[in-house]
Amino acid sequence: MKLGEIKLEALKIMNINNDSVLVLDNMDAILGEKRYAKYLNNMFNCINKAIDVINHKKILPQNRVEMSELVVKQGAINNRFDVSSIKDFLSISRIVYEDSNGYRERVPFEREGNMVVVSNKYLPEYLAMVYDTKIDNITDNIADTDDIPNLSDELARLIPYYIKFELYQEDEPDLALTAKNTFDQGIESLRVYDEEFEEFKIEKVYSSEVY
């Protein structure tokens, strides 16, 4: 779902279009109409707020990286791994250790800024980090014809409701709250609870493996 399509869907949900057909190919003309422009120009921050909410809930698919691939500063007692190079990194879910003796699901660690501190009794070549991923906020460099990286269509279709919530709060608080409830319920419907690791995962949106 393109960025512009998210914006146009928000206009439709807010009934700003009065049943007029709004399509992405006509975005320049739509922006030129005052009745639309005053809403469209305020959607940028609304979309980023919605992305922040999605990230905060930590429900995107997790990724896994072998810690031997990270820059490591070795110490006499602990090793420090730099996670700053991982573009979609949000937070650490767990660190695992797997060698010929078996699989350990939870290796103790500490965070020091971008560094992950692990005892050097765990050899780096057998360590892996499972981490929560994020969606980056949009910037001025993104065009209305672009997709928002890492944002699924299912989640993108919920963002117009968050936009309505933000833009209607002052003038139509009841309608704003209804839109926010629709957004929240949509997020909840896309995630399930992983009892083994006490974490939420999206299963209906993504088919990638959950570690």
PDB file of C-alpha atoms in Angstrom:
ATOM      1  CA  MET A   1       0.000   0.000   0.000  1.00  0.00           C
ATOM      2  CA  LYS A   2       1.573   3.264  -1.139  1.00  0.00           C
ATOM      3  CA  LEU A   3       1.975   6.257   1.153  1.00  0.00           C
ATOM      4  CA  GLY A   4      -0.429   8.258  -0.992  1.00  0.00           C
ATOM      5  CA  GLU A   5      -3.016   5.491  -0.829  1.00  0.00           C
ATOM      6  CA  ILE A   6      -2.895   5.618   2.968  1.00  0.00           C
ATOM      7  CA  LYS A   7      -3.574   9.358   2.844  1.00  0.00           C
ATOM      8  CA  LEU A   8      -6.425   9.026   0.366  1.00  0.00           C
ATOM      9  CA  GLU A   9      -8.007   6.241   2.380  1.00  0.00           C
ATOM     10  CA  ALA A  10      -7.908   8.534   5.413  1.00  0.00           C
ATOM     11  CA  LEU A  11      -9.799  11.193   3.447  1.00  0.00           C
ATOM     12  CA  LYS A  12     -12.432   8.605   2.539  1.00  0.00           C
ATOM     13  CA  ILE A  13     -12.764   7.397   6.124  1.00  0.00           C
ATOM     14  CA  MET A  14     -13.249  11.004   7.233  1.00  0.00           C
ATOM     15  CA  ASN A  15     -15.837  11.476   4.433  1.00  0.00           C
ATOM     16  CA  ILE A  16     -13.928  14.503   3.168  1.00  0.00           C
ATOM     17  CA  ASN A  17     -14.256  13.362  -0.436  1.00  0.00           C
ATOM     18  CA  ASN A  18     -18.085  13.462  -0.433  1.00  0.00           C
ATOM     19  CA  ASP A  19     -18.159  10.277  -2.545  1.00  0.00           C
ATOM     20  CA  SER A  20     -15.733  11.762  -5.090  1.00  0.00           C
ATOM     21  CA  VAL A  21     -13.358   9.185  -6.556  1.00  0.00           C
ATOM     22  CA  LEU A  22      -9.840   9.732  -5.203  1.00  0.00           C
ATOM     23  CA  VAL A  23      -6.999   7.872  -6.907  1.00  0.00           C
ATOM     24  CA  LEU A  24      -3.264   8.090  -6.486  1.00  0.00           C
ATOM     25  CA  ASP A  25      -2.702   9.065 -10.125  1.00  0.00           C
ATOM     26  CA  ASN A  26      -4.526  12.346  -9.424  1.00  0.00           C
ATOM     27  CA  MET A  27      -2.611  13.174  -6.234  1.00  0.00           C
ATOM     28  CA  ASP A  28      -1.189  16.463  -7.535  1.00  0.00           C
ATOM     29  CA  ALA A  29      -4.666  17.719  -8.413  1.00  0.00           C
ATOM     30  CA  ILE A  30      -6.055  16.531  -5.071  1.00  0.00           C
ATOM     31  CA  LEU A  31      -3.318  18.416  -3.209  1.00  0.00           C
ATOM     32  CA  GLY A  32      -4.329  21.518  -5.132  1.00  0.00           C
ATOM     33  CA  GLU A  33      -7.848  21.482  -3.663  1.00  0.00           C
ATOM     34  CA  LYS A  34      -8.145  23.395  -0.394  1.00  0.00           C
ATOM     35  CA  ARG A  35     -10.745  21.038   1.079  1.00  0.00           C
ATOM     36  CA  TYR A  36      -8.226  18.196   0.849  1.00  0.00           C
ATOM     37  CA  ALA A  37      -4.927  20.021   1.272  1.00  0.00           C
ATOM     38  CA  LYS A  38      -5.587  21.173   4.832  1.00  0.00           C
ATOM     39  CA  TYR A  39      -5.971  17.547   5.906  1.00  0.00           C
ATOM     40  CA  LEU A  40      -3.264  16.040   3.704  1.00  0.00           C
ATOM     41  CA  ASN A  41      -0.668  18.539   4.896  1.00  0.00           C
ATOM     42  CA  ASN A  42      -1.234  17.420   8.494  1.00  0.00           C
ATOM     43  CA  MET A  43      -1.046  13.681   7.853  1.00  0.00           C
ATOM     44  CA  PHE A  44       2.744  13.373   7.866  1.00  0.00           C
ATOM     45  CA  ASN A  45       3.112  13.535  11.644  1.00  0.00           C
ATOM     46  CA  CYS A  46      -0.021  11.435  12.148  1.00  0.00           C
ATOM     47  CA  ILE A  47       1.475   8.605  10.115  1.00  0.00           C
ATOM     48  CA  ASN A  48       4.708   8.728  12.101  1.00  0.00           C
ATOM     49  CA  LYS A  49       2.747   8.634  15.353  1.00  0.00           C
ATOM     50  CA  ALA A  50       0.926   5.526  14.115  1.00  0.00           C
ATOM     51  CA  ILE A  51       4.259   3.932  13.224  1.00  0.00           C
ATOM     52  CA  ASP A  52       5.549   4.743  16.711  1.00  0.00           C
ATOM     53  CA  VAL A  53       2.540   2.993  18.248  1.00  0.00           C
ATOM     54  CA  ILE A  54       3.076  -0.083  16.072  1.00  0.00           C
ATOM     55  CA  ASN A  55       6.766  -0.213  16.993  1.00  0.00           C
ATOM     56  CA  HIS A  56       6.027   0.278  20.681  1.00  0.00           C
ATOM     57  CA  LYS A  57       3.767  -2.760  20.704  1.00  0.00           C
ATOM     58  CA  LYS A  58       6.648  -4.945  19.405  1.00  0.00           C
ATOM     59  CA  ILE A  59       4.386  -7.082  17.249  1.00  0.00           C
ATOM     60  CA  LEU A  60       6.349  -7.092  14.006  1.00  0.00           C
ATOM     61  CA  PRO A  61       8.107 -10.298  12.938  1.00  0.00           C
ATOM     62  CA  GLN A  62      11.378 -10.869  14.713  1.00  0.00           C
ATOM     63  CA  ASN A  63      14.710 -11.288  12.967  1.00  0.00           C
ATOM     64  CA  ARG A  64      17.749 -13.287  13.933  1.00  0.00           C
ATOM     65  CA  VAL A  65      21.403 -12.394  13.459  1.00  0.00           C
ATOM     66  CA  GLU A  66      24.470 -14.496  14.142  1.00  0.00           C
ATOM     67  CA  MET A  67      26.513 -12.508  16.634  1.00  0.00           C
ATOM     68  CA  SER A  68      29.730 -13.501  14.927  1.00  0.00           C
ATOM     69  CA  GLU A  69      28.576 -11.169  12.099  1.00  0.00           C
ATOM     70  CA  LEU A  70      28.588  -8.144  14.426  1.00  0.00           C
ATOM     71  CA  VAL A  71      31.555  -6.013  15.373  1.00  0.00           C
ATOM     72  CA  VAL A  72      32.813  -7.406  18.660  1.00  0.00           C
ATOM     73  CA  LYS A  73      35.124  -5.953  21.294  1.00  0.00           C
ATOM     74  CA  GLN A  74      36.586  -8.872  23.178  1.00  0.00           C
ATOM     75  CA  GLY A  75      37.434  -8.564  26.864  1.00  0.00           C
ATOM     76  CA  ALA A  76      38.995 -10.668  29.578  1.00  0.00           C
ATOM     77  CA  ILE A  77      35.572 -11.373  31.116  1.00  0.00           C
ATOM     78  CA  ASN A  78      32.911 -10.125  28.698  1.00  0.00           C
ATOM     79  CA  ASN A  79      32.506  -9.541  24.976  1.00  0.00           C
ATOM     80  CA  ARG A  80      30.715  -6.472  23.663  1.00  0.00           C
ATOM     81  CA  PHE A  81      28.750  -6.711  20.415  1.00  0.00           C
ATOM     82  CA  ASP A  82      27.765  -3.592  18.451  1.00  0.00           C
ATOM     83  CA  VAL A  83      24.164  -3.676  17.159  1.00  0.00           C
ATOM     84  CA  SER A  84      24.196  -0.212  15.568  1.00  0.00           C
ATOM     85  CA  SER A  85      24.699  -1.690  12.082  1.00  0.00           C
ATOM     86  CA  ILE A  86      21.351  -3.540  12.175  1.00  0.00           C
ATOM     87  CA  LYS A  87      18.975  -1.250  10.286  1.00  0.00           C
ATOM     88  CA  ASP A  88      15.671  -2.736  11.458  1.00  0.00           C
ATOM     89  CA  PHE A  89      16.779  -3.284  15.071  1.00  0.00           C
ATOM     90  CA  LEU A  90      14.366  -2.148  17.785  1.00  0.00           C
ATOM     91  CA  SER A  91      15.215  -4.184  20.871  1.00  0.00           C
ATOM     92  CA  ILE A  92      16.618  -7.531  21.956  1.00  0.00           C
ATOM     93  CA  SER A  93      14.160 -10.336  22.516  1.00  0.00           C
ATOM     94  CA  ARG A  94      16.688 -12.943  23.586  1.00  0.00           C
ATOM     95  CA  ILE A  95      20.164 -14.299  22.942  1.00  0.00           C
ATOM     96  CA  VAL A  96      20.559 -17.990  22.264  1.00  0.00           C
ATOM     97  CA  TYR A  97      23.553 -20.301  22.301  1.00  0.00           C
ATOM     98  CA  GLU A  98      23.800 -23.465  20.258  1.00  0.00           C
ATOM     99  CA  ASP A  99      26.790 -25.795  20.024  1.00  0.00           C
ATOM    100  CA  SER A 100      27.461 -29.526  19.959  1.00  0.00           C
ATOM    101  CA  ASN A 101      26.239 -29.776  23.555  1.00  0.00           C
ATOM    102  CA  GLY A 102      22.781 -28.455  22.790  1.00  0.00           C
ATOM    103  CA  TYR A 103      20.640 -25.315  22.619  1.00  0.00           C
ATOM    104  CA  ARG A 104      20.260 -22.710  25.332  1.00  0.00           C
ATOM    105  CA  GLU A 105      17.251 -20.451  24.818  1.00  0.00           C
ATOM    106  CA  ARG A 106      18.185 -17.635  27.186  1.00  0.00           C
ATOM    107  CA  VAL A 107      21.758 -16.399  27.538  1.00  0.00           C
ATOM    108  CA  PRO A 108      22.248 -13.602  30.123  1.00  0.00           C
ATOM    109  CA  PHE A 109      23.203 -10.234  28.651  1.00  0.00           C
ATOM    110  CA  GLU A 110      23.331  -6.529  29.454  1.00  0.00           C
ATOM    111  CA  ARG A 111      22.875  -3.443  27.286  1.00  0.00           C
ATOM    112  CA  GLU A 112      25.308  -0.546  27.179  1.00  0.00           C
ATOM    113  CA  GLY A 113      23.886   1.805  24.574  1.00  0.00           C
ATOM    114  CA  ASN A 114      24.465   0.123  21.209  1.00  0.00           C
ATOM    115  CA  MET A 115      26.606  -2.557  22.813  1.00  0.00           C
ATOM    116  CA  VAL A 116      25.368  -5.947  23.993  1.00  0.00           C
ATOM    117  CA  VAL A 117      27.496  -7.409  26.773  1.00  0.00           C
ATOM    118  CA  VAL A 118      27.779 -11.210  27.008  1.00  0.00           C
ATOM    119  CA  SER A 119      30.116 -13.311  29.125  1.00  0.00           C
ATOM    120  CA  ASN A 120      33.022 -14.596  27.049  1.00  0.00           C
ATOM    121  CA  LYS A 121      32.355 -18.112  28.285  1.00  0.00           C
ATOM    122  CA  TYR A 122      29.844 -18.086  25.421  1.00  0.00           C
ATOM    123  CA  LEU A 123      31.852 -18.254  22.194  1.00  0.00           C
ATOM    124  CA  PRO A 124      30.661 -15.688  19.612  1.00  0.00           C
ATOM    125  CA  GLU A 125      30.464 -18.250  16.800  1.00  0.00           C
ATOM    126  CA  TYR A 126      27.719 -20.102  18.672  1.00  0.00           C
ATOM    127  CA  LEU A 127      25.695 -17.059  19.734  1.00  0.00           C
ATOM    128  CA  ALA A 128      22.675 -15.646  17.927  1.00  0.00           C
ATOM    129  CA  MET A 129      20.469 -12.691  18.783  1.00  0.00           C
ATOM    130  CA  VAL A 130      16.730 -12.713  18.183  1.00  0.00           C
ATOM    131  CA  TYR A 131      15.517  -9.132  18.029  1.00  0.00           C
ATOM    132  CA  ASP A 132      12.352  -7.110  17.624  1.00  0.00           C
ATOM    133  CA  THR A 133      12.168  -5.199  14.364  1.00  0.00           C
ATOM    134  CA  LYS A 134      10.903  -1.714  13.650  1.00  0.00           C
ATOM    135  CA  ILE A 135       9.391   0.416  10.918  1.00  0.00           C
ATOM    136  CA  ASP A 136      11.346   3.616  10.325  1.00  0.00           C
ATOM    137  CA  ASN A 137       9.489   6.906  10.457  1.00  0.00           C
ATOM    138  CA  ILE A 138       8.788   8.462   7.094  1.00  0.00           C
ATOM    139  CA  THR A 139      10.814  11.492   5.993  1.00  0.00           C
ATOM    140  CA  ASP A 140      10.495  14.202   3.372  1.00  0.00           C
ATOM    141  CA  ASN A 141      12.388  11.936   0.977  1.00  0.00           C
ATOM    142  CA  ILE A 142       9.490   9.486   0.603  1.00  0.00           C
ATOM    143  CA  ALA A 143       7.077  10.029  -2.275  1.00  0.00           C
ATOM    144  CA  ASP A 144       3.344   9.367  -2.279  1.00  0.00           C
ATOM    145  CA  THR A 145       4.001   6.604  -4.822  1.00  0.00           C
ATOM    146  CA  ASP A 146       6.434   4.803  -2.478  1.00  0.00           C
ATOM    147  CA  ASP A 147       5.731   1.970  -0.068  1.00  0.00           C
ATOM    148  CA  ILE A 148       6.692   2.477   3.565  1.00  0.00           C
ATOM    149  CA  PRO A 149       9.510  -0.063   4.108  1.00  0.00           C
ATOM    150  CA  ASN A 150       8.650  -3.015   6.379  1.00  0.00           C
ATOM    151  CA  LEU A 151       4.997  -1.963   6.619  1.00  0.00           C
ATOM    152  CA  SER A 152       2.592  -4.688   5.551  1.00  0.00           C
ATOM    153  CA  ASP A 153      -0.614  -3.865   3.684  1.00  0.00           C
ATOM    154  CA  GLU A 154      -2.637  -5.187   6.619  1.00  0.00           C
ATOM    155  CA  LEU A 155      -1.033  -2.705   8.995  1.00  0.00           C
ATOM    156  CA  ALA A 156      -1.084   0.070   6.401  1.00  0.00           C
ATOM    157  CA  ARG A 157      -4.860  -0.261   6.095  1.00  0.00           C
ATOM    158  CA  LEU A 158      -5.199   0.532   9.805  1.00  0.00           C
ATOM    159  CA  ILE A 159      -3.180   3.741   9.726  1.00  0.00           C
ATOM    160  CA  PRO A 160      -5.969   5.863   8.140  1.00  0.00           C
ATOM    161  CA  TYR A 161      -8.027   5.280  11.285  1.00  0.00           C
ATOM    162  CA  TYR A 162      -5.169   6.604  13.402  1.00  0.00           C
ATOM    163  CA  ILE A 163      -4.947   9.641  11.123  1.00  0.00           C
ATOM    164  CA  LYS A 164      -8.648  10.297  11.660  1.00  0.00           C
ATOM    165  CA  PHE A 165      -8.161   9.951  15.401  1.00  0.00           C
ATOM    166  CA  GLU A 166      -5.397  12.558  15.390  1.00  0.00           C
ATOM    167  CA  LEU A 167      -7.149  15.055  13.112  1.00  0.00           C
ATOM    168  CA  TYR A 168     -10.605  14.768  14.716  1.00  0.00           C
ATOM    169  CA  GLN A 169      -9.639  14.933  18.392  1.00  0.00           C
ATOM    170  CA  GLU A 170     -10.509  18.591  18.913  1.00  0.00           C
ATOM    171  CA  ASP A 171     -13.589  19.015  16.719  1.00  0.00           C
ATOM    172  CA  GLU A 172     -15.142  15.533  16.797  1.00  0.00           C
ATOM    173  CA  PRO A 173     -13.825  13.715  19.892  1.00  0.00           C
ATOM    174  CA  ASP A 174     -16.409  10.928  19.729  1.00  0.00           C
ATOM    175  CA  LEU A 175     -15.611  10.119  16.105  1.00  0.00           C
ATOM    176  CA  ALA A 176     -11.911  10.340  16.923  1.00  0.00           C
ATOM    177  CA  LEU A 177     -12.263   7.823  19.743  1.00  0.00           C
ATOM    178  CA  THR A 178     -14.223   5.445  17.508  1.00  0.00           C
ATOM    179  CA  ALA A 179     -11.452   5.617  14.900  1.00  0.00           C
ATOM    180  CA  LYS A 180      -8.793   4.999  17.562  1.00  0.00           C
ATOM    181  CA  ASN A 181     -10.706   1.968  18.823  1.00  0.00           C
ATOM    182  CA  THR A 182     -10.854   0.597  15.280  1.00  0.00           C
ATOM    183  CA  PHE A 183      -7.089   1.048  14.955  1.00  0.00           C
ATOM    184  CA  ASP A 184      -6.372  -0.585  18.326  1.00  0.00           C
ATOM    185  CA  GLN A 185      -8.713  -3.508  17.682  1.00  0.00           C
ATOM    186  CA  GLY A 186      -7.149  -4.038  14.280  1.00  0.00           C
ATOM    187  CA  ILE A 187      -3.699  -4.275  15.827  1.00  0.00           C
ATOM    188  CA  GLU A 188      -4.953  -6.714  18.447  1.00  0.00           C
ATOM    189  CA  SER A 189      -6.571  -8.912  15.800  1.00  0.00           C
ATOM    190  CA  LEU A 190      -3.240  -9.318  14.020  1.00  0.00           C
ATOM    191  CA  ARG A 191      -1.233 -10.605  16.925  1.00  0.00           C
ATOM    192  CA  VAL A 192      -1.176 -13.717  19.058  1.00  0.00           C
ATOM    193  CA  TYR A 193       0.529 -14.478  22.338  1.00  0.00           C
ATOM    194  CA  ASP A 194       3.542 -16.753  22.334  1.00  0.00           C
ATOM    195  CA  GLU A 195       3.274 -18.467  25.717  1.00  0.00           C
ATOM    196  CA  GLU A 196       6.713 -20.076  25.468  1.00  0.00           C
ATOM    197  CA  PHE A 197       8.548 -16.760  25.321  1.00  0.00           C
ATOM    198  CA  GLU A 198       5.805 -14.525  26.749  1.00  0.00           C
ATOM    199  CA  GLU A 199       5.815 -12.361  23.638  1.00  0.00           C
ATOM    200  CA  PHE A 200       3.359 -11.243  21.019  1.00  0.00           C
ATOM    201  CA  LYS A 201       3.885 -12.106  17.355  1.00  0.00           C
ATOM    202  CA  ILE A 202       1.945 -11.227  14.231  1.00  0.00           C
ATOM    203  CA  GLU A 203       0.985 -14.463  12.493  1.00  0.00           C
ATOM    204  CA  LYS A 204      -1.783 -13.413  10.142  1.00  0.00           C
ATOM    205  CA  VAL A 205       0.318 -10.768   8.433  1.00  0.00           C
ATOM    206  CA  TYR A 206       3.645 -12.471   7.964  1.00  0.00           C
ATOM    207  CA  SER A 207       4.651 -15.953   6.930  1.00  0.00           C
ATOM    208  CA  SER A 208       8.297 -15.675   7.990  1.00  0.00           C
ATOM    209  CA  GLU A 209       9.592 -18.024  10.669  1.00  0.00           C
ATOM    210  CA  VAL A 210       9.138 -16.960  14.273  1.00  0.00           C
ATOM    211  CA  TYR A 211      12.144 -17.883  16.392  1.00  0.00           C
TER     212      TYR A 211
END
